[in-house]
Short mmCIF file of C-alpha atoms and ligand atoms in Angstrom, two decimals:
data_model
loop_
_atom_site.label_atom_id
_atom_site.label_comp_id
_atom_site.label_asym_id
_atom_site.label_seq_id
_atom_site.Cartn_x
_atom_site.Cartn_y
_atom_site.Cartn_z
CA MET A 9 0.00 0.00 0.00
CA PRO A 10 1.49 3.37 -0.98
CA ASP A 11 1.91 5.91 1.78
CA PRO A 12 -0.90 8.48 1.97
CA THR A 13 -0.01 12.16 2.37
CA PRO A 14 1.68 12.71 5.73
CA VAL A 15 -0.25 14.90 8.18
CA LEU A 16 2.93 15.99 9.87
CA SER A 17 6.44 15.98 8.43
CA LEU A 18 9.76 17.02 9.81
CA ASP A 19 12.00 17.59 6.85
CA ARG A 20 15.74 17.46 7.61
CA VAL A 21 15.32 19.27 10.93
CA SER A 22 18.26 20.01 13.23
CA LYS A 23 18.53 21.12 16.84
CA ARG A 24 21.59 22.42 18.64
CA PHE A 25 22.16 23.14 22.32
CA GLY A 26 25.18 25.40 22.55
CA PRO A 27 27.95 23.82 20.52
CA ILE A 28 26.33 20.38 20.44
CA THR A 29 24.06 19.21 17.64
CA VAL A 30 21.65 16.71 19.18
CA VAL A 31 19.40 16.30 16.13
CA ASP A 32 21.16 16.48 12.80
CA GLU A 33 19.04 16.76 9.62
CA VAL A 34 16.48 14.13 10.58
CA SER A 35 13.30 13.55 8.57
CA VAL A 36 10.20 11.79 9.81
CA ASP A 37 6.64 11.63 8.49
CA LEU A 38 3.45 10.80 10.39
CA TYR A 39 0.55 9.30 8.43
CA PRO A 40 -3.16 9.10 9.30
CA GLY A 41 -4.07 5.79 10.90
CA ARG A 42 -0.44 4.75 11.28
CA VAL A 43 1.91 4.41 14.22
CA THR A 44 5.44 5.58 13.51
CA ALA A 45 7.85 4.27 16.12
CA LEU A 46 11.05 6.11 16.99
CA LEU A 47 13.94 3.99 18.17
CA GLY A 48 17.38 4.90 19.46
CA GLU A 49 19.70 4.70 22.45
CA ASN A 50 19.38 6.98 25.46
CA GLY A 51 20.34 10.44 24.29
CA ALA A 52 19.91 9.64 20.59
CA GLY A 53 17.59 12.63 20.19
CA LYS A 54 14.09 11.07 20.17
CA SER A 55 12.49 13.38 22.74
CA THR A 56 14.18 16.42 21.22
CA LEU A 57 12.78 15.45 17.84
CA ILE A 58 9.22 15.15 19.08
CA LYS A 59 9.51 18.39 21.04
CA MET A 60 9.96 20.07 17.67
CA MET A 61 6.65 18.50 16.57
CA CYS A 62 4.70 20.00 19.44
CA GLY A 63 6.10 23.50 19.77
CA VAL A 64 8.39 22.97 22.77
CA TYR A 65 11.56 23.51 20.73
CA GLN A 66 12.15 25.39 17.48
CA PRO A 67 14.32 23.66 14.90
CA ASP A 68 17.60 25.39 14.03
CA GLY A 69 17.33 24.10 10.50
CA GLY A 70 14.95 22.20 8.23
CA ARG A 71 11.21 22.49 7.67
CA ILE A 72 7.96 21.45 9.34
CA LEU A 73 4.97 20.61 7.18
CA VAL A 74 1.38 20.11 8.32
CA ASP A 75 -0.92 18.57 5.69
CA GLY A 76 1.84 19.10 3.16
CA ARG A 77 2.11 22.85 3.80
CA GLN A 78 5.19 24.41 5.33
CA THR A 79 4.52 26.02 8.68
CA THR A 80 6.01 26.85 12.07
CA ILE A 81 4.91 25.63 15.46
CA PRO A 82 6.10 28.44 17.71
CA ASP A 83 4.51 27.13 20.91
CA THR A 84 2.35 24.37 22.36
CA ARG A 85 -0.89 26.36 21.84
CA VAL A 86 -0.28 26.40 18.10
CA ALA A 87 0.48 22.67 18.21
CA GLU A 88 -2.86 22.10 19.92
CA ALA A 89 -4.61 24.21 17.31
CA HIS A 90 -3.14 21.86 14.67
CA GLY A 91 -4.68 18.95 16.59
CA ILE A 92 -1.39 17.72 18.03
CA ALA A 93 -1.55 16.17 21.52
CA THR A 94 1.59 15.01 23.32
CA ILE A 95 2.29 12.65 26.17
CA HIS A 96 5.73 13.66 27.35
CA GLN A 97 8.33 11.31 28.77
CA GLU A 98 8.56 13.18 32.04
CA LEU A 99 5.27 13.68 33.84
CA ASN A 100 3.80 17.14 33.43
CA LEU A 101 1.16 17.05 36.13
CA ALA A 102 0.42 19.59 38.84
CA PRO A 103 0.91 17.46 41.97
CA ASN A 104 -1.33 19.54 44.24
CA LEU A 105 -4.28 19.67 41.87
CA SER A 106 -6.85 16.88 41.82
CA VAL A 107 -6.92 14.06 39.29
CA ALA A 108 -9.94 15.65 37.54
CA GLU A 109 -8.33 19.09 37.42
CA ASN A 110 -5.18 17.63 35.92
CA VAL A 111 -7.02 15.75 33.20
CA MET A 112 -8.93 18.88 32.24
CA LEU A 113 -6.04 21.31 32.81
CA GLY A 114 -6.09 24.26 30.44
CA ARG A 115 -9.58 23.51 29.15
CA THR A 116 -11.84 23.69 32.15
CA PRO A 117 -15.45 23.84 30.93
CA ALA A 118 -16.72 27.20 32.08
CA SER A 119 -20.03 28.95 31.58
CA PHE A 120 -19.95 32.72 31.84
CA GLY A 121 -16.58 32.54 33.52
CA LEU A 122 -17.73 30.12 36.18
CA VAL A 123 -16.16 26.69 36.33
CA ARG A 124 -18.72 23.91 36.30
CA PRO A 125 -17.19 21.23 38.48
CA GLY A 126 -19.85 18.64 37.64
CA GLU A 127 -19.18 18.87 33.92
CA MET A 128 -15.43 18.88 34.45
CA LYS A 129 -15.58 15.72 36.53
CA ARG A 130 -17.89 13.99 34.07
CA ARG A 131 -15.48 14.57 31.22
CA ALA A 132 -12.44 13.66 33.27
CA LYS A 133 -14.13 10.42 34.34
CA ALA A 134 -14.93 9.53 30.73
CA ALA A 135 -11.26 9.99 29.78
CA LEU A 136 -10.07 7.90 32.74
CA ASP A 137 -12.60 5.13 32.04
CA ARG A 138 -11.29 4.88 28.54
CA ILE A 139 -7.93 3.67 29.84
CA GLY A 140 -9.45 1.73 32.72
CA LEU A 141 -8.13 3.88 35.56
CA ASP A 142 -10.33 3.76 38.62
CA VAL A 143 -9.20 6.47 41.07
CA ASP A 144 -10.77 9.10 43.26
CA LEU A 145 -11.20 12.17 41.03
CA ASP A 146 -10.70 14.56 43.95
CA ARG A 147 -7.42 13.09 45.09
CA PRO A 148 -4.31 15.25 44.59
CA VAL A 149 -2.37 13.70 41.72
CA GLY A 150 0.93 13.88 43.62
CA THR A 151 -0.32 11.25 46.08
CA LEU A 152 -0.62 8.62 43.34
CA GLY A 153 2.17 6.24 42.39
CA VAL A 154 4.10 6.78 39.17
CA ALA A 155 2.06 4.26 37.16
CA ARG A 156 -1.25 5.91 37.98
CA GLN A 157 0.21 9.35 37.37
CA GLN A 158 1.27 8.16 33.93
CA LEU A 159 -2.27 6.94 33.25
CA VAL A 160 -3.65 10.35 34.28
CA GLU A 161 -1.18 11.94 31.87
CA ILE A 162 -2.42 9.67 29.08
CA ALA A 163 -6.07 10.43 29.92
CA LYS A 164 -5.24 14.13 29.73
CA ALA A 165 -3.99 13.75 26.15
CA LEU A 166 -6.99 11.59 25.20
CA ALA A 167 -9.47 14.13 26.56
CA VAL A 168 -8.86 16.29 23.50
CA ASP A 169 -9.79 14.96 20.10
CA ALA A 170 -6.36 15.03 18.58
CA ARG A 171 -5.63 14.03 15.00
CA ILE A 172 -1.94 13.67 15.79
CA LEU A 173 -0.91 11.93 19.01
CA ILE A 174 2.69 11.79 20.17
CA LEU A 175 3.57 9.25 22.84
CA ASP A 176 7.05 9.52 24.41
CA GLU A 177 7.68 6.32 26.41
CA PRO A 178 4.10 6.09 27.68
CA THR A 179 4.57 2.47 28.76
CA ALA A 180 7.79 2.86 30.77
CA ALA A 181 5.93 3.11 34.08
CA LEU A 182 3.10 0.71 33.22
CA THR A 183 2.61 -3.02 33.75
CA GLY A 184 1.19 -5.61 31.36
CA ARG A 185 -2.50 -5.07 31.91
CA GLU A 186 -2.27 -1.28 31.68
CA ILE A 187 -0.15 -1.51 28.55
CA SER A 188 -2.75 -3.71 26.83
CA GLN A 189 -5.43 -1.22 27.76
CA LEU A 190 -3.39 1.64 26.30
CA PHE A 191 -2.78 -0.37 23.13
CA GLU A 192 -6.51 -0.97 22.73
CA VAL A 193 -7.00 2.78 22.76
CA VAL A 194 -4.20 3.15 20.20
CA GLU A 195 -6.03 0.66 17.96
CA GLU A 196 -9.26 2.67 18.28
CA LEU A 197 -7.44 5.86 17.36
CA ARG A 198 -5.75 4.14 14.45
CA ALA A 199 -9.16 3.09 13.14
CA LYS A 200 -10.28 6.71 13.42
CA GLY A 201 -7.34 7.84 11.31
CA VAL A 202 -5.26 9.49 14.03
CA ALA A 203 -1.55 9.75 13.16
CA MET A 204 0.71 8.61 15.97
CA ALA A 205 4.37 8.74 16.94
CA PHE A 206 5.41 6.18 19.54
CA ILE A 207 8.66 5.98 21.49
CA SER A 208 9.62 2.91 23.50
CA HIS A 209 12.73 0.95 24.42
CA HIS A 210 10.65 -2.24 24.29
CA LEU A 211 11.03 -3.79 20.88
CA ASP A 212 8.11 -6.16 21.42
CA GLU A 213 5.81 -3.19 21.91
CA ILE A 214 7.06 -1.59 18.71
CA ALA A 215 6.42 -4.84 16.82
CA GLU A 216 2.93 -5.04 18.33
CA ILE A 217 1.55 -1.59 17.54
CA GLY A 218 4.04 0.04 15.17
CA ASP A 219 3.70 0.27 11.41
CA SER A 220 7.14 1.64 10.64
CA VAL A 221 10.23 2.35 12.71
CA THR A 222 12.50 5.33 12.27
CA VAL A 223 15.89 4.63 13.84
CA LEU A 224 18.18 7.36 15.18
CA ARG A 225 21.77 7.12 16.31
CA ASP A 226 23.70 10.04 17.83
CA GLY A 227 21.12 12.50 16.56
CA ARG A 228 21.27 11.21 13.00
CA PHE A 229 18.76 9.36 10.85
CA VAL A 230 19.83 5.73 10.34
CA GLY A 231 16.84 4.36 8.47
CA ARG A 232 13.12 3.76 8.24
CA VAL A 233 12.04 0.12 8.21
CA PRO A 234 8.81 -1.86 8.74
CA ALA A 235 7.93 -2.55 12.40
CA SER A 236 8.10 -6.27 11.58
CA THR A 237 11.89 -6.02 11.13
CA PRO A 238 13.63 -8.66 13.32
CA GLU A 239 14.78 -7.38 16.73
CA ASP A 240 18.46 -8.13 16.25
CA GLU A 241 18.46 -6.10 13.08
CA LEU A 242 16.78 -3.16 14.81
CA ILE A 243 19.35 -3.33 17.61
CA ARG A 244 22.17 -3.33 15.10
CA MET A 245 20.75 -0.25 13.40
CA MET A 246 20.34 1.43 16.76
CA VAL A 247 23.67 0.73 18.48
CA GLY A 248 25.84 -0.34 15.57
CA ARG A 249 26.73 -3.70 17.15
CA ASP A 250 25.14 -6.93 18.36
CA ILE A 251 23.92 -7.37 21.91
CA ASP A 252 23.63 -10.98 22.98
CA GLU A 253 22.93 -11.94 26.51
CA GLN A 254 19.70 -10.41 27.62
CA PHE A 255 20.01 -11.29 31.28
CA PRO A 256 23.63 -12.05 32.07
CA ARG A 257 23.07 -12.98 35.74
CA ARG A 258 26.16 -14.60 37.29
CA PRO A 259 25.04 -16.08 40.61
CA ALA A 260 27.55 -15.56 43.41
CA PRO A 261 27.86 -17.99 46.34
CA PRO A 262 25.56 -16.61 49.07
CA GLY A 263 27.35 -15.42 52.23
CA ASP A 264 26.06 -14.10 55.55
CA VAL A 265 22.71 -12.42 55.93
CA LEU A 266 23.19 -8.73 55.16
CA LEU A 267 19.63 -7.47 55.37
CA LYS A 268 16.87 -8.90 57.55
CA VAL A 269 13.36 -7.49 57.52
CA ASP A 270 10.92 -8.77 60.12
CA GLY A 271 7.20 -8.17 60.65
CA LEU A 272 7.33 -4.81 58.89
CA THR A 273 3.94 -3.11 59.07
CA ALA A 274 2.57 0.28 58.07
CA PRO A 275 -1.24 0.26 58.05
CA GLY A 276 -2.70 0.82 54.60
CA ARG A 277 0.65 0.22 52.91
CA PHE A 278 2.06 -3.18 53.95
CA THR A 279 1.53 -5.80 56.65
CA ASP A 280 3.91 -8.22 58.35
CA VAL A 281 6.51 -8.19 55.59
CA GLY A 282 9.60 -10.28 56.25
CA PHE A 283 12.57 -11.57 54.23
CA GLU A 284 16.33 -11.98 54.34
CA VAL A 285 18.98 -11.17 51.79
CA ARG A 286 22.47 -12.65 51.88
CA ALA A 287 25.72 -11.22 50.64
CA GLY A 288 26.07 -12.09 46.97
CA GLU A 289 22.35 -12.41 46.43
CA VAL A 290 19.81 -10.66 44.21
CA LEU A 291 16.35 -10.82 45.71
CA GLY A 292 13.60 -9.92 43.27
CA ILE A 293 10.29 -8.56 44.52
CA ALA A 294 7.41 -9.12 42.12
CA GLY A 295 3.79 -8.03 42.34
CA LEU A 296 1.17 -5.87 40.70
CA VAL A 297 1.15 -2.09 40.78
CA GLY A 298 -0.11 -1.16 44.24
CA ALA A 299 1.08 -4.38 45.93
CA GLY A 300 3.27 -2.41 48.34
CA ARG A 301 6.69 -3.17 46.83
CA THR A 302 7.79 0.44 46.47
CA GLU A 303 6.53 1.26 49.97
CA VAL A 304 8.58 -1.55 51.52
CA LEU A 305 11.75 -0.42 49.74
CA ARG A 306 11.15 3.16 50.87
CA ALA A 307 10.72 2.02 54.47
CA ILE A 308 14.02 0.12 54.36
CA ALA A 309 15.75 3.14 52.80
CA GLY A 310 14.51 5.33 55.64
CA ALA A 311 12.42 7.44 53.29
CA ASP A 312 9.12 6.53 55.00
CA ASP A 313 8.17 5.57 58.54
CA TYR A 314 6.43 2.36 59.64
CA THR A 315 4.57 1.38 62.79
CA SER A 316 6.03 -1.99 63.75
CA GLY A 317 8.62 -4.53 62.75
CA THR A 318 12.39 -4.33 62.47
CA ILE A 319 15.10 -3.92 59.85
CA HIS A 320 18.62 -5.18 60.55
CA LEU A 321 21.68 -4.53 58.42
CA GLN A 322 24.57 -6.87 59.22
CA GLY A 323 23.01 -7.48 62.61
CA GLN A 324 22.64 -3.79 63.40
CA ARG A 325 19.15 -2.38 63.87
CA LEU A 326 18.28 0.45 61.47
CA PRO A 327 16.43 3.41 62.98
CA ARG A 328 13.05 4.21 61.46
CA GLY A 329 12.69 6.93 58.84
CA ARG A 330 16.30 8.13 58.77
CA VAL A 331 17.68 8.31 55.24
CA ALA A 332 21.11 9.72 56.13
CA GLN A 333 21.71 6.97 58.66
CA ALA A 334 20.62 4.25 56.25
CA ILE A 335 23.06 5.63 53.68
CA SER A 336 25.96 5.81 56.11
CA LEU A 337 25.32 2.20 57.13
CA GLY A 338 25.57 1.13 53.50
CA ILE A 339 22.09 1.23 52.01
CA GLY A 340 21.56 2.67 48.54
CA HIS A 341 18.15 3.37 47.02
CA VAL A 342 17.22 3.90 43.38
CA PRO A 343 13.62 5.16 43.70
CA GLU A 344 10.87 4.60 41.14
CA ASP A 345 10.36 8.30 40.60
CA ARG A 346 13.79 9.65 39.71
CA LYS A 347 12.52 13.16 39.15
CA ALA A 348 10.69 13.63 42.43
CA GLN A 349 12.85 11.53 44.73
CA GLY A 350 16.10 10.62 43.06
CA LEU A 351 17.74 13.66 41.56
CA VAL A 352 18.56 17.26 42.34
CA LEU A 353 17.47 18.42 38.89
CA GLY A 354 19.21 21.79 39.02
CA GLY A 355 22.42 20.15 40.28
CA THR A 356 25.21 19.11 37.94
CA VAL A 357 25.95 15.57 36.85
CA GLU A 358 28.96 15.53 39.16
CA GLU A 359 26.99 16.76 42.15
CA ASN A 360 24.26 14.22 41.59
CA LEU A 361 26.75 11.39 41.25
CA GLY A 362 28.56 12.48 44.41
CA TYR A 363 25.49 13.23 46.48
CA ALA A 364 25.54 9.94 48.44
CA THR A 365 29.22 10.15 49.33
CA LEU A 366 28.66 13.66 50.66
CA TRP A 367 26.19 12.21 53.11
CA SER A 368 28.17 9.16 53.98
CA THR A 369 30.47 9.56 56.97
CA GLY A 370 32.32 6.41 56.02
CA HIS A 371 33.91 8.00 52.99
CA ALA A 372 36.24 10.89 52.28
CA GLY A 373 34.83 14.22 53.34
CA LEU A 374 35.20 17.73 52.01
CA ALA A 375 38.89 17.49 51.31
CA ASP A 376 38.43 15.07 48.49
CA ARG A 377 36.79 17.23 45.83
CA ARG A 378 39.16 16.27 43.08
CA GLY A 379 38.88 12.58 43.90
CA GLN A 380 35.14 12.94 43.71
CA ARG A 381 35.31 14.46 40.25
CA GLN A 382 37.51 11.64 39.05
CA ARG A 383 35.20 9.01 40.53
CA ALA A 384 32.16 10.72 39.02
CA ALA A 385 33.86 10.69 35.63
CA ASP A 386 34.75 7.00 36.00
CA VAL A 387 31.23 5.92 36.97
CA ALA A 388 29.70 8.02 34.21
CA LYS A 389 32.00 6.31 31.75
CA GLN A 390 31.27 2.84 33.11
CA LEU A 391 27.54 3.42 32.68
CA ARG A 392 28.01 5.23 29.38
CA VAL A 393 26.08 8.23 30.60
CA ARG A 394 25.73 10.58 27.65
CA PHE A 395 26.34 14.18 28.65
CA ALA A 396 28.19 17.25 27.46
CA SER A 397 30.18 17.83 30.66
CA LEU A 398 30.18 16.90 34.33
CA ASP A 399 29.02 20.46 34.98
CA GLN A 400 25.85 20.09 32.92
CA PRO A 401 22.62 20.26 34.94
CA VAL A 402 21.02 16.83 35.26
CA ARG A 403 17.74 18.40 34.07
CA ASP A 404 19.18 18.59 30.55
CA LEU A 405 20.09 14.91 30.30
CA SER A 406 17.80 12.55 28.40
CA GLY A 407 15.45 10.44 30.54
CA GLY A 408 17.47 7.25 30.34
CA ASN A 409 20.69 9.06 31.15
CA GLN A 410 19.10 10.59 34.24
CA GLN A 411 18.23 7.07 35.37
CA LYS A 412 21.85 5.99 34.91
CA VAL A 413 23.01 8.91 37.08
CA VAL A 414 20.77 7.82 39.97
CA PHE A 415 22.15 4.31 39.65
CA GLY A 416 25.73 5.51 39.30
CA ARG A 417 25.56 7.43 42.56
CA TRP A 418 25.25 4.22 44.60
CA VAL A 419 27.86 2.42 42.57
CA GLN A 420 30.22 5.22 43.45
CA ALA A 421 29.19 5.12 47.12
CA HIS A 422 29.97 1.37 47.32
CA SER A 423 26.66 0.61 49.00
CA ARG A 424 26.45 -2.83 50.67
CA VAL A 425 22.77 -3.29 50.02
CA LEU A 426 21.24 -1.73 46.94
CA LEU A 427 17.47 -1.25 46.80
CA LEU A 428 16.43 -0.92 43.17
CA ASP A 429 12.93 0.19 42.24
CA GLU A 430 12.40 -0.29 38.50
CA PRO A 431 16.13 0.17 37.81
CA THR A 432 15.96 -0.08 34.03
CA ARG A 433 12.88 2.03 33.43
CA GLY A 434 13.45 4.05 30.26
CA VAL A 435 16.94 2.59 29.77
CA ASP A 436 17.90 1.43 26.27
CA VAL A 437 18.67 -2.22 25.49
CA GLY A 438 22.43 -1.79 25.48
CA ALA A 439 22.57 0.21 28.70
CA LYS A 440 20.26 -2.32 30.37
CA VAL A 441 22.86 -5.02 29.95
CA GLU A 442 25.42 -2.66 31.49
CA ILE A 443 23.19 -2.12 34.53
CA TYR A 444 22.81 -5.90 34.85
CA GLU A 445 26.58 -6.26 34.69
CA LEU A 446 26.88 -3.74 37.50
CA ILE A 447 24.42 -5.76 39.56
CA ASN A 448 26.65 -8.79 38.98
CA ARG A 449 29.69 -6.83 40.05
CA ILE A 450 27.99 -5.67 43.23
CA THR A 451 27.12 -9.24 44.24
CA ASP A 452 30.57 -10.52 43.16
CA ASN A 453 32.02 -8.05 45.65
CA GLY A 454 29.85 -9.34 48.48
CA GLY A 455 27.04 -6.82 48.24
CA ALA A 456 23.33 -7.62 48.02
CA VAL A 457 20.58 -6.31 45.80
CA VAL A 458 16.83 -6.08 46.34
CA MET A 459 15.12 -5.40 43.04
CA VAL A 460 11.52 -4.40 42.43
CA SER A 461 10.56 -4.61 38.81
CA SER A 462 7.31 -4.75 36.92
CA GLU A 463 9.06 -6.50 34.08
CA LEU A 464 8.69 -10.15 34.93
CA PRO A 465 11.36 -11.34 32.48
CA GLU A 466 13.81 -9.02 34.24
CA VAL A 467 12.85 -10.34 37.69
CA LEU A 468 13.09 -13.94 36.46
CA GLY A 469 16.30 -13.26 34.56
CA MET A 470 18.30 -11.34 37.18
CA SER A 471 17.12 -12.62 40.60
CA ASP A 472 18.38 -15.58 42.61
CA ARG A 473 15.25 -15.70 44.71
CA ILE A 474 11.84 -14.08 44.24
CA VAL A 475 9.46 -12.74 46.86
CA VAL A 476 5.97 -12.07 45.53
CA MET A 477 3.83 -9.43 47.19
CA SER A 478 0.08 -9.13 46.96
CA ARG A 479 -1.99 -6.41 48.61
CA GLY A 480 0.74 -5.37 51.01
CA ARG A 481 1.71 -8.88 52.15
CA VAL A 482 4.28 -11.44 51.16
CA ALA A 483 2.24 -13.96 49.19
CA GLY A 484 5.09 -16.39 48.65
CA GLU A 485 8.76 -16.93 47.95
CA LEU A 486 10.36 -18.94 45.17
CA PRO A 487 13.90 -19.85 44.22
CA VAL A 488 14.41 -18.61 40.70
CA ALA A 489 14.82 -22.15 39.36
CA GLN A 490 11.21 -22.88 40.28
CA ALA A 491 9.77 -19.53 39.24
CA THR A 492 7.82 -19.07 36.03
CA GLN A 493 5.73 -16.18 34.73
CA ASP A 494 2.64 -18.23 35.57
CA ASN A 495 3.36 -19.17 39.17
CA VAL A 496 4.67 -15.68 40.00
CA MET A 497 1.52 -14.10 38.52
CA ALA A 498 -0.68 -16.59 40.39
CA LEU A 499 0.89 -15.46 43.67
CA ALA A 500 0.72 -11.79 42.67
CA VAL A 501 -3.06 -11.92 42.29
CA SER A 502 -3.62 -14.36 45.17
CA ALA A 503 -4.88 -11.75 47.64
CA VAL A 504 -6.70 -9.67 45.06
CA GLU A 505 -10.48 -9.99 44.89
CA PRO A 506 -11.59 -11.18 41.45
CA ASP A 507 -13.72 -8.12 40.77
CA ARG A 508 -11.10 -5.56 41.75
CA LYS A 509 -10.18 -3.13 39.01
CA ALA A 510 -6.66 -2.14 37.95
CA SER A 511 -4.86 -0.62 40.90
N1 ATP B 250 17.78 21.59 27.11
C1 ATP B 250 18.90 20.92 26.81
N2 ATP B 250 20.12 21.47 26.96
C2 ATP B 250 21.25 20.80 26.64
N3 ATP B 250 21.25 19.53 26.17
C3 ATP B 250 20.08 18.92 26.00
C4 ATP B 250 18.85 19.57 26.31
N4 ATP B 250 17.84 18.71 26.05
C5 ATP B 250 18.42 17.57 25.60
N5 ATP B 250 19.77 17.70 25.56
C6 ATP B 250 20.72 16.69 25.09
O1 ATP B 250 20.28 16.21 23.84
C7 ATP B 250 20.56 14.83 23.69
C8 ATP B 250 19.32 14.10 23.22
O2 ATP B 250 18.37 14.08 24.28
P1 ATP B 250 16.93 13.43 24.11
O3 ATP B 250 16.19 13.72 25.36
O4 ATP B 250 16.34 13.87 22.83
O5 ATP B 250 17.29 11.88 24.02
P2 ATP B 250 16.33 10.61 23.90
O6 ATP B 250 16.65 9.94 22.61
O7 ATP B 250 14.93 11.01 24.12
O8 ATP B 250 16.88 9.66 25.06
P3 ATP B 250 16.10 8.74 26.18
O9 ATP B 250 15.89 7.41 25.53
O10 ATP B 250 17.09 8.61 27.29
O11 ATP B 250 14.86 9.44 26.58
C9 ATP B 250 21.09 14.35 25.03
O12 ATP B 250 22.47 14.20 24.94
C10 ATP B 250 20.73 15.47 25.99
O13 ATP B 250 21.67 15.57 27.01
MG1 MG B 251 13.57 10.68 25.63
#
């Protein structure tokens, strides 16, 4: 079938930040009723490219065409007027406003200047129902977990009748069921002739809903191929080499118990949670969104309080709710929400990488500034963080590179026990393997890792033992050799009532 006329075209557009060209004469066309996937490593220029489609950035060169006519998109209002809706990679919600207000933000139905709350809520509810999100409309959005916030963000884009929809890693924070729901909506929109751009690091998702794939490398166009192109070929186009081992877990002989959690309880969040982790071990924690996995990690990290139970690190009792103390005793925490809890966005790459060692009393203090810079440079290199300089604000890094910085901080701090909450969210396929290698290195050196991940293959592929949580409790524990997708899922839903909606 020949391509119809594109509704939106970027024709050899470029974008520079200071001396660095991050998008270099790239062309991409969006067609009605088709999903164009964008693929490339972290920092390849995908988000920058789509920001030129929706008026966030102005190209420094090249042309933009809407319906075949050359135009400019000076700001997001003009993009909206063209019927372009965007779901950005980083959440753009107002945390203190309610769910309903966020969904309807900027287009509150008003009559004679008065807001009609009933109408607003009705329309917000319709948008949320469409993606199967069942939450209290009056609740402040900031109190929801990342997955639900992402769904609110998607509902917000769906509440307008867009003819061009741009989705920048919409699935990164979602689990299987929510992703299928989103993809059903994508199919509906496809049938209605909406043109879509879709960014994801998950090649299976691209194969499932994409029509064509445009591949970028280092800001340059590599090629446009059908979405049915074999994965290894796509990876080769994207990184310029083969990547073999998907989950290169090297089990280490388990040593002494490093972390012991006993009877941990915080009403409404988790109940009577207990497990042990030995030196050299990776303990995976599986469960559905809302099962309490994140909350348990946060309690261990000292980020949240709890009412009863104990946490021991190498036999020493950890005080409740004291982050600095947990860090100095050797606990590292990669939180699920890197933007709100993980990074100092205005701080430089070096400062963010060194942040844990500044807190840790066990390591060199103020005197060691130069050593810190060297170590920051080494870790950044190890993780292949893509940045212009160590003095660049972390805010300007691409999403995946920000994630690597949060991870790198704890590598540099030599944490004994690393608590990882969705550690590879938004990380490209090559960099994922590097993060897995770092996990191996940590356990080789006698450290321990507790990993929460919504990607079951990752939990099955990188853990030695798996604890499954369901509705705030430990539903069961399995050695990895006995764990399968099916028996882990069976435990994950074991305490969930059959009629309960997505949580
Ligand atoms: N405002 C900015 N100032 C300076 N550099 C920037 C800015 N925004 C992006 N960059 C740089 O541009 C490059 C491309 O970033 P972009 O966010 O487009 O990558 P991406 O392909 O979306 O990556 P990811 O998969 O990690 O989301 C990165 O090296 C990033 O550091
Ligand atoms: Mg991006």
